[in-house]
């Protein structure tokens, strides 16, 4: 089942703001409150939103990319993923780091490296990496999203578009059994697409909850990346597809010395 453009827009609004009232969404999209409630019901039935009094918000399992709230889902798995990724990055490399709490853990795991050149649009990642005086950190600024402390829009995209990096590290909101990489936000997937296009080697970081998880916007296919790092054995269809496409799957903590 697909999603309408309005439903995708509702997801983006609530992801950015954390909650939206039915009446506000009705005015914003110029449709009746009943229509908005039907849209919310569809999104809630797919586990993407949670009904709240007067509107809808994010489900408790949703990865917001705002780890300062102390509610990072699958935190231990993400730390193991981050350690595995850091072990693949040599000193002196250049890399893109994209959205999400898993990529923030990767940044934390890279702090002991030397001489990295990092491009990111996330303020949390940039602040963290600036603790290492040997790093060259480029923050792609643009339209700020206060809740997730990152930047989107054409200005941020222009920075990503103008740089070629050794490694691209990005997350995905969902990975389908056919290998589709998906996320929730149009602006985010545009930047993720640029990371793939402008990296010599792309790594996707995704914990176990991302497999076969509903996310409305497709931005790439698994065969366009080199490495998938996760925290649990992947579903068989994805494993078979990766083997056919030559994608290296690493299950963090299994066979990597942990």
PDB file of C-alpha atoms in Angstrom:
ATOM      1  CA  UNK A   1       0.000   0.000   0.000  1.00  0.00           C
ATOM      2  CA  UNK A   2       1.353   3.375  -0.995  1.00  0.00           C
ATOM      3  CA  UNK A   3       0.863   6.753   0.621  1.00  0.00           C
ATOM      4  CA  UNK A   4      -0.681   9.888  -0.816  1.00  0.00           C
ATOM      5  CA  UNK A   5       1.425  13.016  -1.164  1.00  0.00           C
ATOM      6  CA  UNK A   6      -0.579  14.622   1.626  1.00  0.00           C
ATOM      7  CA  UNK A   7       0.092  11.688   3.931  1.00  0.00           C
ATOM      8  CA  UNK A   8       3.815  11.947   3.226  1.00  0.00           C
ATOM      9  CA  UNK A   9       3.632  15.680   3.958  1.00  0.00           C
ATOM     10  CA  UNK A  10       1.814  14.992   7.236  1.00  0.00           C
ATOM     11  CA  UNK A  11       4.611  12.612   8.223  1.00  0.00           C
ATOM     12  CA  UNK A  12       7.197  15.290   7.472  1.00  0.00           C
ATOM     13  CA  UNK A  13       5.346  17.896   9.537  1.00  0.00           C
ATOM     14  CA  UNK A  14       5.016  15.624  12.556  1.00  0.00           C
ATOM     15  CA  UNK A  15       8.572  14.359  12.258  1.00  0.00           C
ATOM     16  CA  UNK A  16       9.823  17.941  12.347  1.00  0.00           C
ATOM     17  CA  UNK A  17       7.511  19.158  15.110  1.00  0.00           C
ATOM     18  CA  UNK A  18       6.851  16.030  17.162  1.00  0.00           C
ATOM     19  CA  UNK A  19       3.073  16.595  17.256  1.00  0.00           C
ATOM     20  CA  UNK A  20       0.396  18.181  15.106  1.00  0.00           C
ATOM     21  CA  UNK A  21      -3.233  18.911  15.907  1.00  0.00           C
ATOM     22  CA  UNK A  22      -5.948  17.770  13.508  1.00  0.00           C
ATOM     23  CA  UNK A  23      -7.333  21.298  13.203  1.00  0.00           C
ATOM     24  CA  UNK A  24      -3.918  22.731  12.356  1.00  0.00           C
ATOM     25  CA  UNK A  25      -3.307  20.059   9.719  1.00  0.00           C
ATOM     26  CA  UNK A  26      -6.777  20.637   8.298  1.00  0.00           C
ATOM     27  CA  UNK A  27      -6.029  24.355   7.837  1.00  0.00           C
ATOM     28  CA  UNK A  28      -2.539  23.695   6.518  1.00  0.00           C
ATOM     29  CA  UNK A  29      -3.679  21.278   3.786  1.00  0.00           C
ATOM     30  CA  UNK A  30      -7.066  22.911   3.126  1.00  0.00           C
ATOM     31  CA  UNK A  31      -9.051  19.716   3.715  1.00  0.00           C
ATOM     32  CA  UNK A  32     -11.654  18.754   6.298  1.00  0.00           C
ATOM     33  CA  UNK A  33     -10.703  17.469   9.759  1.00  0.00           C
ATOM     34  CA  UNK A  34     -12.378  14.178   8.808  1.00  0.00           C
ATOM     35  CA  UNK A  35      -9.965  13.805   5.881  1.00  0.00           C
ATOM     36  CA  UNK A  36      -6.996  14.481   8.149  1.00  0.00           C
ATOM     37  CA  UNK A  37      -8.267  11.908  10.664  1.00  0.00           C
ATOM     38  CA  UNK A  38      -8.492   9.320   7.883  1.00  0.00           C
ATOM     39  CA  UNK A  39      -4.912  10.119   6.840  1.00  0.00           C
ATOM     40  CA  UNK A  40      -3.750   9.842  10.446  1.00  0.00           C
ATOM     41  CA  UNK A  41      -5.546   6.512  10.801  1.00  0.00           C
ATOM     42  CA  UNK A  42      -3.720   5.146   7.759  1.00  0.00           C
ATOM     43  CA  UNK A  43      -0.357   6.288   9.102  1.00  0.00           C
ATOM     44  CA  UNK A  44      -1.081   5.003  12.600  1.00  0.00           C
ATOM     45  CA  UNK A  45      -2.222   1.627  11.268  1.00  0.00           C
ATOM     46  CA  UNK A  46       1.172   1.328   9.545  1.00  0.00           C
ATOM     47  CA  UNK A  47       2.969   2.165  12.782  1.00  0.00           C
ATOM     48  CA  UNK A  48       4.348   5.480  11.521  1.00  0.00           C
ATOM     49  CA  UNK A  49       2.361   7.753  13.852  1.00  0.00           C
ATOM     50  CA  UNK A  50       0.589   7.459  17.177  1.00  0.00           C
ATOM     51  CA  UNK A  51      -2.810   8.964  17.885  1.00  0.00           C
ATOM     52  CA  UNK A  52      -2.719  11.567  20.612  1.00  0.00           C
ATOM     53  CA  UNK A  53      -5.407  13.797  22.073  1.00  0.00           C
ATOM     54  CA  UNK A  54      -6.468  16.236  19.368  1.00  0.00           C
ATOM     55  CA  UNK A  55      -3.947  15.025  16.795  1.00  0.00           C
ATOM     56  CA  UNK A  56      -1.008  12.700  16.237  1.00  0.00           C
ATOM     57  CA  UNK A  57       2.630  12.377  17.245  1.00  0.00           C
ATOM     58  CA  UNK A  58       5.579  10.095  16.747  1.00  0.00           C
ATOM     59  CA  UNK A  59       5.439   6.529  18.045  1.00  0.00           C
ATOM     60  CA  UNK A  60       7.771   5.769  20.923  1.00  0.00           C
ATOM     61  CA  UNK A  61       9.906   3.541  18.680  1.00  0.00           C
ATOM     62  CA  UNK A  62      10.491   6.285  16.105  1.00  0.00           C
ATOM     63  CA  UNK A  63      14.086   7.356  15.608  1.00  0.00           C
ATOM     64  CA  UNK A  64      13.976  11.122  15.782  1.00  0.00           C
ATOM     65  CA  UNK A  65      17.617  11.972  15.312  1.00  0.00           C
ATOM     66  CA  UNK A  66      17.400  14.027  18.520  1.00  0.00           C
ATOM     67  CA  UNK A  67      19.378  11.884  20.983  1.00  0.00           C
ATOM     68  CA  UNK A  68      19.574  14.609  23.617  1.00  0.00           C
ATOM     69  CA  UNK A  69      16.117  13.509  24.771  1.00  0.00           C
ATOM     70  CA  UNK A  70      17.740  10.343  26.168  1.00  0.00           C
ATOM     71  CA  UNK A  71      15.383   7.992  24.287  1.00  0.00           C
ATOM     72  CA  UNK A  72      17.579   6.538  21.561  1.00  0.00           C
ATOM     73  CA  UNK A  73      16.037   3.269  20.385  1.00  0.00           C
ATOM     74  CA  UNK A  74      18.308   0.206  20.070  1.00  0.00           C
ATOM     75  CA  UNK A  75      21.149   2.164  21.669  1.00  0.00           C
ATOM     76  CA  UNK A  76      23.423  -0.812  22.328  1.00  0.00           C
ATOM     77  CA  UNK A  77      23.006  -2.146  18.802  1.00  0.00           C
ATOM     78  CA  UNK A  78      23.800   1.266  17.368  1.00  0.00           C
ATOM     79  CA  UNK A  79      26.979   1.481  19.426  1.00  0.00           C
ATOM     80  CA  UNK A  80      28.096  -1.885  18.070  1.00  0.00           C
ATOM     81  CA  UNK A  81      27.304  -0.759  14.529  1.00  0.00           C
ATOM     82  CA  UNK A  82      29.281   2.432  15.078  1.00  0.00           C
ATOM     83  CA  UNK A  83      32.322   0.562  16.376  1.00  0.00           C
ATOM     84  CA  UNK A  84      32.257  -1.737  13.340  1.00  0.00           C
ATOM     85  CA  UNK A  85      32.026   1.212  10.927  1.00  0.00           C
ATOM     86  CA  UNK A  86      34.844   3.093  12.658  1.00  0.00           C
ATOM     87  CA  UNK A  87      37.036   0.027  12.222  1.00  0.00           C
ATOM     88  CA  UNK A  88      36.633   0.346   8.446  1.00  0.00           C
ATOM     89  CA  UNK A  89      37.627   4.020   8.231  1.00  0.00           C
ATOM     90  CA  UNK A  90      41.362   4.784   7.964  1.00  0.00           C
ATOM     91  CA  UNK A  91      43.034   7.871   9.389  1.00  0.00           C
ATOM     92  CA  UNK A  92      43.162  10.751   6.942  1.00  0.00           C
ATOM     93  CA  UNK A  93      39.977   9.754   5.094  1.00  0.00           C
ATOM     94  CA  UNK A  94      37.257  12.107   3.892  1.00  0.00           C
ATOM     95  CA  UNK A  95      33.641  11.215   4.553  1.00  0.00           C
ATOM     96  CA  UNK A  96      30.036  12.318   4.563  1.00  0.00           C
ATOM     97  CA  UNK A  97      27.972  11.626   7.667  1.00  0.00           C
ATOM     98  CA  UNK A  98      24.212  11.825   7.227  1.00  0.00           C
ATOM     99  CA  UNK A  99      21.105  11.981   9.434  1.00  0.00           C
ATOM    100  CA  UNK A 100      20.142   9.955  12.474  1.00  0.00           C
ATOM    101  CA  UNK A 101      21.134   8.640  15.854  1.00  0.00           C
ATOM    102  CA  UNK A 102      23.103   5.719  14.402  1.00  0.00           C
ATOM    103  CA  UNK A 103      25.289   8.045  12.355  1.00  0.00           C
ATOM    104  CA  UNK A 104      25.809  10.181  15.466  1.00  0.00           C
ATOM    105  CA  UNK A 105      27.125   7.080  17.226  1.00  0.00           C
ATOM    106  CA  UNK A 106      29.457   6.533  14.274  1.00  0.00           C
ATOM    107  CA  UNK A 107      30.796  10.061  14.747  1.00  0.00           C
ATOM    108  CA  UNK A 108      31.405   9.309  18.420  1.00  0.00           C
ATOM    109  CA  UNK A 109      33.261   6.106  17.530  1.00  0.00           C
ATOM    110  CA  UNK A 110      35.506   8.037  15.112  1.00  0.00           C
ATOM    111  CA  UNK A 111      36.828  10.464  17.729  1.00  0.00           C
ATOM    112  CA  UNK A 112      40.031   8.460  18.252  1.00  0.00           C
ATOM    113  CA  UNK A 113      40.943   8.700  14.573  1.00  0.00           C
ATOM    114  CA  UNK A 114      43.404  11.197  13.183  1.00  0.00           C
ATOM    115  CA  UNK A 115      43.104  13.714  10.371  1.00  0.00           C
ATOM    116  CA  UNK A 116      39.575  13.006   9.138  1.00  0.00           C
ATOM    117  CA  UNK A 117      37.754  15.422   6.844  1.00  0.00           C
ATOM    118  CA  UNK A 118      34.033  15.225   7.560  1.00  0.00           C
ATOM    119  CA  UNK A 119      31.071  16.831   5.816  1.00  0.00           C
ATOM    120  CA  UNK A 120      27.740  16.758   7.657  1.00  0.00           C
ATOM    121  CA  UNK A 121      24.503  18.711   7.894  1.00  0.00           C
ATOM    122  CA  UNK A 122      23.914  17.694  11.529  1.00  0.00           C
ATOM    123  CA  UNK A 123      24.907  20.119  14.265  1.00  0.00           C
ATOM    124  CA  UNK A 124      25.259  17.351  16.869  1.00  0.00           C
ATOM    125  CA  UNK A 125      27.719  15.485  14.656  1.00  0.00           C
ATOM    126  CA  UNK A 126      29.701  18.644  13.900  1.00  0.00           C
ATOM    127  CA  UNK A 127      29.914  19.686  17.558  1.00  0.00           C
ATOM    128  CA  UNK A 128      31.048  16.221  18.572  1.00  0.00           C
ATOM    129  CA  UNK A 129      33.731  15.896  15.897  1.00  0.00           C
ATOM    130  CA  UNK A 130      35.125  19.360  16.593  1.00  0.00           C
ATOM    131  CA  UNK A 131      36.460  17.931  19.873  1.00  0.00           C
ATOM    132  CA  UNK A 132      39.245  16.333  17.816  1.00  0.00           C
ATOM    133  CA  UNK A 133      41.641  19.108  16.798  1.00  0.00           C
ATOM    134  CA  UNK A 134      43.040  17.050  13.908  1.00  0.00           C
ATOM    135  CA  UNK A 135      39.667  16.871  12.151  1.00  0.00           C
ATOM    136  CA  UNK A 136      38.515  19.202   9.396  1.00  0.00           C
ATOM    137  CA  UNK A 137      34.735  19.490   9.874  1.00  0.00           C
ATOM    138  CA  UNK A 138      32.491  21.081   7.257  1.00  0.00           C
ATOM    139  CA  UNK A 139      28.932  21.872   8.361  1.00  0.00           C
ATOM    140  CA  UNK A 140      26.504  22.096   5.442  1.00  0.00           C
ATOM    141  CA  UNK A 141      24.183  24.842   6.629  1.00  0.00           C
ATOM    142  CA  UNK A 142      20.787  25.758   5.246  1.00  0.00           C
ATOM    143  CA  UNK A 143      17.262  25.781   6.643  1.00  0.00           C
ATOM    144  CA  UNK A 144      17.545  24.752  10.310  1.00  0.00           C
ATOM    145  CA  UNK A 145      15.264  22.165  11.879  1.00  0.00           C
ATOM    146  CA  UNK A 146      15.382  22.980  15.569  1.00  0.00           C
ATOM    147  CA  UNK A 147      14.085  19.681  16.866  1.00  0.00           C
ATOM    148  CA  UNK A 148      16.608  17.481  15.049  1.00  0.00           C
ATOM    149  CA  UNK A 149      19.418  20.092  15.018  1.00  0.00           C
ATOM    150  CA  UNK A 150      20.197  19.675  11.356  1.00  0.00           C
ATOM    151  CA  UNK A 151      20.026  21.640   8.123  1.00  0.00           C
ATOM    152  CA  UNK A 152      18.092  20.911   4.955  1.00  0.00           C
ATOM    153  CA  UNK A 153      17.296  22.661   1.700  1.00  0.00           C
ATOM    154  CA  UNK A 154      19.176  23.798  -1.376  1.00  0.00           C
ATOM    155  CA  UNK A 155      22.050  25.493   0.475  1.00  0.00           C
ATOM    156  CA  UNK A 156      22.881  22.317   2.384  1.00  0.00           C
ATOM    157  CA  UNK A 157      22.515  20.260  -0.773  1.00  0.00           C
ATOM    158  CA  UNK A 158      24.895  22.540  -2.662  1.00  0.00           C
ATOM    159  CA  UNK A 159      27.622  21.788  -0.117  1.00  0.00           C
ATOM    160  CA  UNK A 160      27.126  18.031  -0.479  1.00  0.00           C
ATOM    161  CA  UNK A 161      26.881  18.333  -4.247  1.00  0.00           C
ATOM    162  CA  UNK A 162      30.212  20.159  -4.538  1.00  0.00           C
ATOM    163  CA  UNK A 163      32.348  17.666  -2.601  1.00  0.00           C
ATOM    164  CA  UNK A 164      33.632  14.184  -3.410  1.00  0.00           C
ATOM    165  CA  UNK A 165      34.422  12.000  -0.382  1.00  0.00           C
ATOM    166  CA  UNK A 166      36.124   8.663   0.195  1.00  0.00           C
ATOM    167  CA  UNK A 167      33.276   7.321   2.316  1.00  0.00           C
ATOM    168  CA  UNK A 168      29.582   8.068   2.703  1.00  0.00           C
ATOM    169  CA  UNK A 169      27.861   6.959   5.904  1.00  0.00           C
ATOM    170  CA  UNK A 170      24.080   7.158   5.982  1.00  0.00           C
ATOM    171  CA  UNK A 171      21.091   5.590   7.638  1.00  0.00           C
ATOM    172  CA  UNK A 172      17.737   4.470   6.283  1.00  0.00           C
ATOM    173  CA  UNK A 173      14.287   4.655   7.809  1.00  0.00           C
ATOM    174  CA  UNK A 174      13.422   1.290   6.272  1.00  0.00           C
ATOM    175  CA  UNK A 175      14.917  -1.430   4.072  1.00  0.00           C
ATOM    176  CA  UNK A 176      12.437  -3.461   2.014  1.00  0.00           C
ATOM    177  CA  UNK A 177      12.848  -7.111   1.096  1.00  0.00           C
ATOM    178  CA  UNK A 178      13.416  -6.033  -2.534  1.00  0.00           C
ATOM    179  CA  UNK A 179      16.420  -3.950  -1.419  1.00  0.00           C
ATOM    180  CA  UNK A 180      14.721  -0.555  -1.559  1.00  0.00           C
ATOM    181  CA  UNK A 181      16.234   1.970   0.837  1.00  0.00           C
ATOM    182  CA  UNK A 182      13.540   4.264   2.195  1.00  0.00           C
ATOM    183  CA  UNK A 183      13.021   7.149   4.580  1.00  0.00           C
ATOM    184  CA  UNK A 184      10.321   9.493   5.827  1.00  0.00           C
ATOM    185  CA  UNK A 185      11.326  12.949   4.625  1.00  0.00           C
ATOM    186  CA  UNK A 186      11.780  14.297   1.095  1.00  0.00           C
ATOM    187  CA  UNK A 187      14.511  16.734   2.145  1.00  0.00           C
ATOM    188  CA  UNK A 188      16.443  14.015   3.935  1.00  0.00           C
ATOM    189  CA  UNK A 189      16.362  11.558   1.075  1.00  0.00           C
ATOM    190  CA  UNK A 190      17.677  14.195  -1.325  1.00  0.00           C
ATOM    191  CA  UNK A 191      20.760  14.575   0.860  1.00  0.00           C
ATOM    192  CA  UNK A 192      21.087  10.805   1.260  1.00  0.00           C
ATOM    193  CA  UNK A 193      20.982  10.502  -2.520  1.00  0.00           C
ATOM    194  CA  UNK A 194      23.807  13.033  -2.840  1.00  0.00           C
ATOM    195  CA  UNK A 195      25.892  11.087  -0.316  1.00  0.00           C
ATOM    196  CA  UNK A 196      25.538   7.962  -2.460  1.00  0.00           C
ATOM    197  CA  UNK A 197      26.311   9.808  -5.684  1.00  0.00           C
ATOM    198  CA  UNK A 198      29.372  11.631  -4.340  1.00  0.00           C
ATOM    199  CA  UNK A 199      31.053   8.920  -2.246  1.00  0.00           C
ATOM    200  CA  UNK A 200      33.626   6.463  -3.525  1.00  0.00           C
ATOM    201  CA  UNK A 201      32.332   3.869  -1.061  1.00  0.00           C
ATOM    202  CA  UNK A 202      28.947   4.062   0.633  1.00  0.00           C
ATOM    203  CA  UNK A 203      28.031   2.401   3.930  1.00  0.00           C
ATOM    204  CA  UNK A 204      24.446   2.094   5.152  1.00  0.00           C
ATOM    205  CA  UNK A 205      24.018   1.736   8.920  1.00  0.00           C
ATOM    206  CA  UNK A 206      20.728   0.196  10.048  1.00  0.00           C
ATOM    207  CA  UNK A 207      19.725  -1.603  13.222  1.00  0.00           C
ATOM    208  CA  UNK A 208      17.404  -4.612  13.210  1.00  0.00           C
ATOM    209  CA  UNK A 209      14.221  -2.532  13.467  1.00  0.00           C
ATOM    210  CA  UNK A 210      14.739  -1.049   9.996  1.00  0.00           C
ATOM    211  CA  UNK A 211      14.217  -4.244   7.988  1.00  0.00           C
ATOM    212  CA  UNK A 212      10.804  -4.390   6.289  1.00  0.00           C
ATOM    213  CA  UNK A 213       9.770  -1.238   8.154  1.00  0.00           C
ATOM    214  CA  UNK A 214       7.291   1.050   6.457  1.00  0.00           C
ATOM    215  CA  UNK A 215       8.797   4.286   5.155  1.00  0.00           C
ATOM    216  CA  UNK A 216       7.169   6.143   2.280  1.00  0.00           C
ATOM    217  CA  UNK A 217      10.022   7.642   0.235  1.00  0.00           C
ATOM    218  CA  UNK A 218      12.433   5.473  -1.761  1.00  0.00           C
ATOM    219  CA  UNK A 219      15.842   7.031  -2.369  1.00  0.00           C
ATOM    220  CA  UNK A 220      18.096   4.172  -3.491  1.00  0.00           C
ATOM    221  CA  UNK A 221      18.532   0.434  -3.833  1.00  0.00           C
ATOM    222  CA  UNK A 222      20.810  -1.814  -1.838  1.00  0.00           C
ATOM    223  CA  UNK A 223      22.849  -2.585  -4.956  1.00  0.00           C
ATOM    224  CA  UNK A 224      23.971   1.064  -5.049  1.00  0.00           C
ATOM    225  CA  UNK A 225      25.917   0.778  -1.791  1.00  0.00           C
ATOM    226  CA  UNK A 226      29.042  -1.194  -0.917  1.00  0.00           C
ATOM    227  CA  UNK A 227      28.481  -2.094   2.735  1.00  0.00           C
ATOM    228  CA  UNK A 228      25.514  -2.644   5.049  1.00  0.00           C
ATOM    229  CA  UNK A 229      26.382  -2.673   8.751  1.00  0.00           C
ATOM    230  CA  UNK A 230      23.705  -3.887  11.144  1.00  0.00           C
ATOM    231  CA  UNK A 231      23.363  -5.427  14.596  1.00  0.00           C
ATOM    232  CA  UNK A 232      21.509  -8.658  13.785  1.00  0.00           C
ATOM    233  CA  UNK A 233      21.398 -11.219  10.957  1.00  0.00           C
ATOM    234  CA  UNK A 234      19.373  -9.751   8.104  1.00  0.00           C
ATOM    235  CA  UNK A 235      16.191 -11.300   6.650  1.00  0.00           C
ATOM    236  CA  UNK A 236      16.940 -13.976   4.072  1.00  0.00           C
ATOM    237  CA  UNK A 237      15.612 -12.106   0.992  1.00  0.00           C
ATOM    238  CA  UNK A 238      17.890  -9.159   1.772  1.00  0.00           C
ATOM    239  CA  UNK A 239      20.862 -11.441   2.437  1.00  0.00           C
ATOM    240  CA  UNK A 240      20.349 -13.227  -0.894  1.00  0.00           C
ATOM    241  CA  UNK A 241      19.975  -9.937  -2.755  1.00  0.00           C
ATOM    242  CA  UNK A 242      23.139  -8.566  -1.152  1.00  0.00           C
ATOM    243  CA  UNK A 243      25.061 -11.697  -2.157  1.00  0.00           C
ATOM    244  CA  UNK A 244      23.913 -11.352  -5.774  1.00  0.00           C
ATOM    245  CA  UNK A 245      24.827  -7.657  -5.873  1.00  0.00           C
ATOM    246  CA  UNK A 246      28.176  -7.995  -4.107  1.00  0.00           C
ATOM    247  CA  UNK A 247      27.101  -5.936  -1.096  1.00  0.00           C
ATOM    248  CA  UNK A 248      29.171  -6.664   2.001  1.00  0.00           C
ATOM    249  CA  UNK A 249      26.939  -7.259   5.039  1.00  0.00           C
ATOM    250  CA  UNK A 250      28.616  -6.934   8.419  1.00  0.00           C
ATOM    251  CA  UNK A 251      26.721  -7.922  11.548  1.00  0.00           C
ATOM    252  CA  UNK A 252      28.395  -5.863  14.240  1.00  0.00           C
ATOM    253  CA  UNK A 253      29.638  -7.961  17.131  1.00  0.00           C
ATOM    254  CA  UNK A 254      29.767 -11.130  15.037  1.00  0.00           C
ATOM    255  CA  UNK A 255      33.198 -11.964  13.662  1.00  0.00           C
ATOM    256  CA  UNK A 256      34.621  -8.469  14.257  1.00  0.00           C
ATOM    257  CA  UNK A 257      36.369  -9.054  17.519  1.00  0.00           C
ATOM    258  CA  UNK A 258      33.565  -7.901  19.847  1.00  0.00           C
TER     259      UNK A 258
END
